[in-house]
Coordinates of C-alpha atoms in Angstrom, one line a residue:
X218 CA -5.1 -12.4 -73.5
X219 CA -7.2 -9.7 -71.9
X220 CA -7.5 -6.3 -73.7
X221 CA -5.3 -3.6 -72.1
X222 CA -7.0 -0.4 -71.2
X223 CA -6.1 2.5 -73.6
X224 CA -4.9 4.6 -70.6
X225 CA -2.4 1.8 -69.8
X226 CA -1.2 1.6 -73.3
X227 CA -0.7 5.4 -73.5
X228 CA 1.2 5.4 -70.2
X229 CA 3.5 2.6 -71.3
X230 CA 4.3 4.4 -74.5
X231 CA 5.0 7.6 -72.6
X232 CA 7.3 5.8 -70.1
X233 CA 9.2 4.1 -73.0
X234 CA 9.8 7.5 -74.7
X235 CA 10.9 9.2 -71.4
X236 CA 13.2 6.3 -70.5
X237 CA 15.0 6.5 -73.9
X238 CA 15.5 10.2 -73.5
X239 CA 16.7 10.0 -69.9
X240 CA 19.2 7.3 -70.8
X241 CA 20.7 9.6 -73.4
X242 CA 21.0 12.3 -70.7
X243 CA 23.0 9.9 -68.6
X244 CA 20.3 8.9 -66.1
X245 CA 21.0 5.5 -64.5
X246 CA 19.2 2.5 -63.1
X247 CA 18.2 2.7 -59.5
X248 CA 16.6 0.0 -57.3
X249 CA 14.2 1.6 -54.8
X250 CA 13.6 -1.0 -52.0
X251 CA 10.5 -0.8 -49.8
X252 CA 10.1 -2.2 -46.3
X253 CA 8.8 -5.7 -46.4
X254 CA 7.2 -8.0 -43.8
X255 CA 6.6 -11.7 -43.3
X256 CA 5.9 -14.5 -40.9
X257 CA 7.5 -17.8 -39.9
X258 CA 7.1 -19.3 -43.4
X259 CA 7.0 -16.4 -45.8
X260 CA 8.4 -12.9 -46.6
X261 CA 6.9 -10.3 -48.8
X262 CA 9.5 -8.2 -50.7
X263 CA 8.6 -5.0 -52.5
X264 CA 10.7 -2.7 -54.6
X265 CA 10.7 -0.6 -57.8
X266 CA 13.3 -0.2 -60.6
X267 CA 13.6 3.2 -62.2
X268 CA 15.9 5.5 -64.0
X269 CA 17.1 8.3 -61.8
X270 CA 19.5 11.2 -62.1
X271 CA 22.0 9.9 -59.6
X272 CA 21.7 6.2 -60.3
X273 CA 22.6 3.7 -57.5
X274 CA 23.2 3.7 -54.7
X275 CA 20.6 6.1 -53.5
X276 CA 21.8 8.1 -50.5
X277 CA 19.6 9.6 -47.8
X278 CA 19.5 13.4 -47.9
X279 CA 21.3 15.5 -45.3
X280 CA 19.2 17.7 -43.0
X281 CA 19.9 20.7 -45.2
X282 CA 19.0 18.9 -48.4
X283 CA 15.7 17.5 -46.9
X284 CA 14.8 21.0 -45.7
X285 CA 15.0 22.4 -49.2
X286 CA 13.5 19.4 -51.0
X287 CA 10.0 19.8 -52.4
X288 CA 7.5 17.1 -53.0
X289 CA 7.6 17.2 -56.8
X290 CA 11.2 15.9 -56.9
X291 CA 10.2 12.4 -55.8
X292 CA 8.3 12.0 -59.1
X293 CA 11.3 12.7 -61.2
X294 CA 12.1 9.1 -62.2
X295 CA 11.1 6.8 -65.0
X296 CA 9.9 3.2 -64.3
X297 CA 11.6 0.3 -66.0
X298 CA 9.4 -2.5 -67.0
X299 CA 10.4 -6.2 -67.7
X300 CA 13.7 -5.9 -65.9
X301 CA 15.1 -9.2 -64.5
X302 CA 15.6 -9.0 -60.7
X303 CA 17.2 -11.4 -58.3
X304 CA 16.0 -11.4 -54.7
X305 CA 17.7 -13.1 -51.8
X306 CA 16.0 -13.3 -48.4
X307 CA 17.8 -15.5 -46.0
X308 CA 17.7 -19.0 -47.4
X309 CA 15.1 -18.1 -50.1
X310 CA 15.9 -16.8 -53.5
X311 CA 13.7 -15.8 -56.5
X312 CA 14.1 -14.5 -60.0
X313 CA 11.3 -12.1 -60.9
X314 CA 10.6 -9.4 -63.6
X315 CA 9.3 -5.9 -62.9
X316 CA 5.8 -5.1 -64.0
X317 CA 4.8 -2.3 -66.3
X318 CA 5.3 0.3 -63.6
X319 CA 8.7 -1.0 -62.6
X320 CA 7.4 -2.6 -59.5
X321 CA 8.0 -6.0 -58.0
X322 CA 5.9 -7.5 -55.2
X323 CA 6.9 -11.1 -54.5
X324 CA 6.4 -13.6 -51.7
X325 CA 9.3 -15.9 -50.8
X326 CA 8.9 -19.1 -48.8
X327 CA 11.2 -20.8 -46.3
X328 CA 13.5 -17.9 -45.6
X329 CA 14.7 -19.3 -42.3
X330 CA 14.7 -16.0 -40.5
X331 CA 13.9 -15.7 -36.8
X332 CA 11.3 -13.1 -35.7
X333 CA 12.7 -9.6 -35.9
X334 CA 14.2 -7.2 -38.4
X335 CA 16.3 -8.6 -41.2
X336 CA 17.6 -7.6 -44.7
X337 CA 16.7 -8.9 -48.1
X338 CA 19.0 -8.2 -51.1
X339 CA 17.5 -7.0 -54.4
X340 CA 19.9 -7.2 -57.4
X341 CA 19.8 -6.1 -61.0
X342 CA 23.0 -7.2 -62.6
X343 CA 25.9 -5.5 -60.6
X344 CA 23.5 -3.2 -58.8
X345 CA 22.5 -4.3 -55.3
X346 CA 20.0 -2.8 -52.9
X347 CA 19.0 -3.8 -49.4
X348 CA 15.4 -3.9 -48.2
X349 CA 14.5 -4.1 -44.5
X350 CA 12.1 -7.0 -43.7
X351 CA 10.2 -7.4 -40.5
X352 CA 9.5 -11.1 -39.6
X353 CA 6.5 -11.1 -37.3
X354 CA 6.5 -13.7 -34.5
X355 CA 3.8 -16.4 -34.5
X356 CA 3.3 -15.5 -30.8
X357 CA 2.2 -11.9 -31.7
X358 CA -1.5 -11.3 -30.8
X359 CA -1.8 -7.6 -31.3
X360 CA -0.8 -5.2 -34.1
X361 CA -1.6 -1.8 -35.5
X362 CA -2.8 -0.9 -39.0
X363 CA -2.8 2.8 -39.6
X364 CA -3.8 5.1 -42.4
X365 CA -1.3 7.9 -43.2
X366 CA -3.0 11.0 -44.8
X367 CA -4.8 13.1 -42.2
X368 CA -4.2 10.3 -39.6
X369 CA -0.5 10.6 -39.1
X370 CA 0.2 13.8 -41.0
X371 CA -2.1 16.6 -42.1
X372 CA -2.5 16.6 -45.8
X373 CA -6.1 17.6 -46.4
X374 CA -6.7 15.1 -49.2
X375 CA -8.4 14.5 -51.6
X376 CA -9.3 18.1 -52.6
X377 CA -7.2 18.5 -55.8
X378 CA -5.5 21.9 -55.4
X379 CA -4.7 21.3 -51.7
X380 CA -3.5 17.8 -52.4
X381 CA -1.3 19.0 -55.3
X382 CA 0.2 21.7 -53.1
X383 CA 1.0 19.4 -50.3
X384 CA 2.3 16.6 -52.5
X385 CA 4.3 18.6 -55.1
X386 CA 5.2 22.0 -53.7
X387 CA 5.4 21.9 -49.9
X388 CA 8.8 21.4 -48.4
X389 CA 9.3 18.1 -46.5
X390 CA 10.0 19.8 -43.2
X391 CA 6.9 22.0 -43.5
X392 CA 4.5 19.0 -43.3
X393 CA 2.6 18.9 -40.0
X394 CA 2.2 15.8 -37.8
X395 CA -1.2 15.0 -36.2
X396 CA -0.6 15.7 -32.5
X397 CA -0.1 12.7 -30.3
X398 CA -0.1 10.0 -33.0
X399 CA 3.6 9.0 -32.7
X400 CA 3.3 8.9 -28.9
X401 CA 0.2 6.8 -29.1
X402 CA 1.7 4.2 -31.4
X403 CA 5.0 4.0 -29.4
X404 CA 3.1 3.6 -26.1
X405 CA 0.7 0.8 -27.4
X406 CA 3.6 -1.1 -29.0
X407 CA 5.8 -0.8 -26.0
X408 CA 3.4 -2.9 -24.0
X409 CA 3.3 -5.6 -26.7
X410 CA 6.9 -6.7 -27.6
X411 CA 7.2 -7.9 -31.1
X412 CA 3.8 -6.4 -32.1
X413 CA 3.9 -5.0 -35.7
X414 CA 2.7 -1.7 -37.1
X415 CA 1.7 -1.5 -40.7
X416 CA 1.0 1.8 -42.5
X417 CA -1.7 1.3 -45.1
X418 CA -2.5 4.2 -47.5
X419 CA -3.8 5.0 -50.9
X420 CA -0.8 7.3 -51.4
X421 CA 1.6 6.8 -54.2
X422 CA 4.8 4.7 -53.9
X423 CA 6.7 7.7 -55.1
X424 CA 6.1 9.4 -51.8
X425 CA 7.6 6.6 -49.7
X426 CA 11.0 8.2 -49.2
X427 CA 9.4 11.5 -48.0
X428 CA 7.0 9.6 -45.7
X429 CA 9.9 7.5 -44.3
X430 CA 11.9 10.6 -43.4
X431 CA 8.8 12.4 -42.0
X432 CA 8.1 9.4 -39.7
X433 CA 11.7 9.2 -38.6
X434 CA 11.8 12.9 -37.7
X435 CA 8.6 12.7 -35.7
X436 CA 9.3 9.5 -33.9
X437 CA 6.8 7.1 -35.4
X438 CA 7.6 3.4 -34.9
X439 CA 9.2 1.7 -37.9
X440 CA 6.9 -0.5 -40.0
X441 CA 6.1 -1.5 -43.5
X442 CA 4.3 1.0 -45.7
X443 CA 1.8 -0.5 -48.1
X444 CA 1.1 2.2 -50.7
X445 CA -0.2 2.0 -54.3
X446 CA 0.5 3.1 -57.8
X447 CA -1.6 6.0 -59.0
X448 CA -1.4 5.0 -62.6
X449 CA -3.9 3.1 -64.7
X450 CA -4.3 -0.6 -64.5
X451 CA -4.8 -3.2 -67.2
X452 CA -8.6 -2.8 -67.2
X453 CA -9.3 0.8 -65.9
X454 CA -8.0 4.3 -66.1
X455 CA -7.6 4.8 -62.4
X456 CA -6.9 2.5 -59.5
X457 CA -9.4 2.1 -56.7
X458 CA -8.0 3.3 -53.4
X459 CA -10.8 1.7 -51.5
X460 CA -10.1 -1.7 -53.1
X461 CA -6.4 -1.4 -52.3
X462 CA -7.3 -1.0 -48.6
X463 CA -9.9 -3.7 -48.6
X464 CA -7.8 -6.3 -50.3
X465 CA -4.7 -5.5 -48.2
X466 CA -6.7 -5.9 -45.0
X467 CA -8.1 -9.2 -46.1
X468 CA -4.6 -10.4 -47.0
X469 CA -3.2 -9.4 -43.6
X470 CA -6.0 -11.3 -41.9
X471 CA -5.1 -14.4 -43.9
X472 CA -1.4 -14.1 -43.3
X473 CA -1.7 -13.4 -39.5
X474 CA -5.0 -15.1 -38.4
X475 CA -4.0 -14.9 -34.7
X476 CA -3.4 -11.1 -34.6
X477 CA -6.1 -8.7 -33.4
X478 CA -5.5 -5.4 -35.1
X479 CA -6.1 -1.8 -33.9
X480 CA -7.4 -0.1 -37.0
X481 CA -6.5 3.6 -37.1
X482 CA -7.9 6.1 -39.6
X483 CA -9.8 9.4 -40.0
X484 CA -13.3 10.4 -40.9
X485 CA -12.4 12.6 -43.9
X486 CA -12.6 9.8 -46.5
X487 CA -13.6 6.2 -46.4
X488 CA -11.7 4.6 -43.4
X489 CA -14.8 4.2 -41.2
X490 CA -16.8 2.2 -43.7
X491 CA -13.8 0.2 -44.9
X492 CA -12.9 -0.7 -41.3
X493 CA -16.5 -1.6 -40.5
X494 CA -16.7 -3.9 -43.5
X495 CA -13.5 -5.6 -42.4
X496 CA -14.8 -6.0 -38.9
X497 CA -18.0 -7.6 -40.2
X498 CA -15.9 -10.1 -42.3
X499 CA -13.2 -10.7 -39.7
X500 CA -14.5 -9.9 -36.2
X501 CA -11.8 -12.0 -34.5
X502 CA -9.1 -9.9 -36.2
X503 CA -10.2 -6.5 -34.9
X504 CA -9.4 -5.4 -31.4
X505 CA -10.6 -1.8 -31.8
X506 CA -11.2 0.9 -34.4
X507 CA -9.8 4.4 -33.7
X508 CA -11.0 7.3 -35.9
X509 CA -9.4 10.7 -35.9
X510 CA -12.0 13.4 -36.2
X511 CA -11.1 16.1 -38.6
X512 CA -11.8 19.7 -37.8
X513 CA -14.6 21.5 -39.8
X514 CA -12.0 23.2 -41.9
X515 CA -10.2 20.0 -42.6
X516 CA -13.5 18.4 -43.5
X517 CA -14.1 21.1 -46.1
X518 CA -10.6 20.6 -47.5
X519 CA -11.0 16.8 -47.5
X520 CA -14.4 16.4 -49.1
X521 CA -16.1 19.7 -49.6
X522 CA -18.4 20.2 -46.6
X523 CA -17.9 20.8 -42.9
X524 CA -19.7 17.7 -41.7
X525 CA -17.9 14.4 -40.8
X526 CA -18.8 11.3 -42.8
X527 CA -20.8 9.2 -40.4
X528 CA -20.5 5.9 -42.2
X529 CA -21.1 3.4 -39.4
X530 CA -24.7 2.5 -40.1
X531 CA -26.6 -0.3 -38.4
X532 CA -24.4 -3.3 -39.0
X533 CA -24.1 -5.9 -36.2
X534 CA -20.4 -5.2 -35.5
X535 CA -19.3 -6.0 -32.0
X536 CA -16.2 -3.8 -32.2
X537 CA -15.6 -0.7 -30.1
X538 CA -15.0 2.5 -32.1
X539 CA -13.0 5.3 -30.5
X540 CA -13.2 8.8 -31.9
X541 CA -11.1 11.9 -31.1
X542 CA -9.4 14.9 -32.7
X543 CA -5.8 13.8 -32.0
X544 CA -3.6 11.0 -30.8
X545 CA -3.7 12.0 -27.2
X546 CA -7.5 11.6 -26.9
X547 CA -7.5 8.4 -29.0
X548 CA -4.7 6.9 -26.9
X549 CA -6.7 7.4 -23.7
X550 CA -9.8 5.8 -25.2
X551 CA -8.0 2.9 -26.9
X552 CA -6.2 2.1 -23.7
X553 CA -9.5 1.7 -21.9
X554 CA -10.9 -0.5 -24.6
X555 CA -7.9 -2.8 -24.8
X556 CA -7.7 -3.1 -21.0
X557 CA -11.4 -4.0 -20.8
X558 CA -12.0 -1.0 -18.4
X559 CA -15.5 0.5 -18.1
X560 CA -16.0 3.5 -20.4
X561 CA -18.6 6.2 -20.7
X562 CA -21.0 5.9 -23.7
X563 CA -20.1 9.4 -24.9
X564 CA -16.4 8.4 -25.0
X565 CA -16.6 5.3 -27.2
X566 CA -19.5 3.9 -29.2
X567 CA -20.0 0.6 -30.7
X568 CA -20.3 0.3 -34.5
X569 CA -23.7 -1.4 -34.1
X570 CA -25.2 1.7 -32.6

C-alpha cells in the first residue's frame, strides 16, 4: 500500500475531529450533486457528501439571501469519507463509497438515456438528491470548453490577497462578468443544436453553488463544471491545477473523439500553453483557441507583472488562435475562423508563428 503524504493524514485527522464536533452541534448529512455529462454508452456522475448546518435538502437561496451571502460561507461544511452511496442513472445503478474528501466521481454504463438533459439520483440511506446529467449526442461535432476565472468572471487569480478577497469576502452579486462572454457562448451554441459547453477550472468544488448562480444570473449556457479539490493528495501537499486541466482535456478527447472543441481561456495563467499542448496531441479535436487578453492591471494582479504570458512558442500547431480583451471581440474572430472566412493577420495568429 503506497505511503500517504503527511499533509493528507493531517487533513484527514482534522476532518474527523471537525465532523464529530459538528454532529454534536446538530449538523446533518447533505448530498451536494454536481452537473454530470455522458454519451450514448456512459454517464459521469459527480457529487460530494458533507455535514452542513441545514442538512438535506439543500435549497437555492432567494435573491435577498444571495445578495448578502459572502464567499466564505460555502466553505462551512465538513466532508464525510467512506460513506456508502447508491447512484441511479436511467437503467444503470452503482454502489460507491465517497473518497477521503467526501467526493464521488463514477462512470456508469448502459444508462439508456437519449441525448439531452436527464436526472440521476444520488442516495445515502433515506436522503436523496438529484443531479442533472447532459447526454451528448453522437452526432455532435462541435463543443466549447471554457476556463472560468478571468475568462467568464473577473477574479484576478492567483495573487493570494486578491484571490482570498474575491473567494472569501466579496458578496456573490458583486462579482463582475467578463463583457460579452455569455453572449458569445449563447450565439455559438445556437448555431450548433445539441453542442455541449463544459466549464473547466482549477477552482475548488466548494465554489460550485456560487458559480452556478453567477452563471444563471448573467445568462451563461448551462453545462457541466469540472472543478477540483484544493486539498492535498495521497502523494503531495498540493494538487496540480495544470495537471487537472491536462488530464481532463485528454479524457474529453477520448470520450468524444468526433467533437472539435473551441478552447476558451485567458493569458493570465497557463491556459495558452495547456491548450497548445492539447492541440499538439489532438489536432483533430481542436476547432480554434480563443484567449482573453487581460488588462495590464489584471496581469499584475494575476501574476505580478504587467506583461501577458506569451506561451505559444514555435510548435507546429495548425490551429488558429484568437485573442481579444472581451467576448465581443473574441466572438467576431471565432466566427470568422469557424466559417472559414478570410481574416487579417493582425486579427488572428496561428500557434505555429
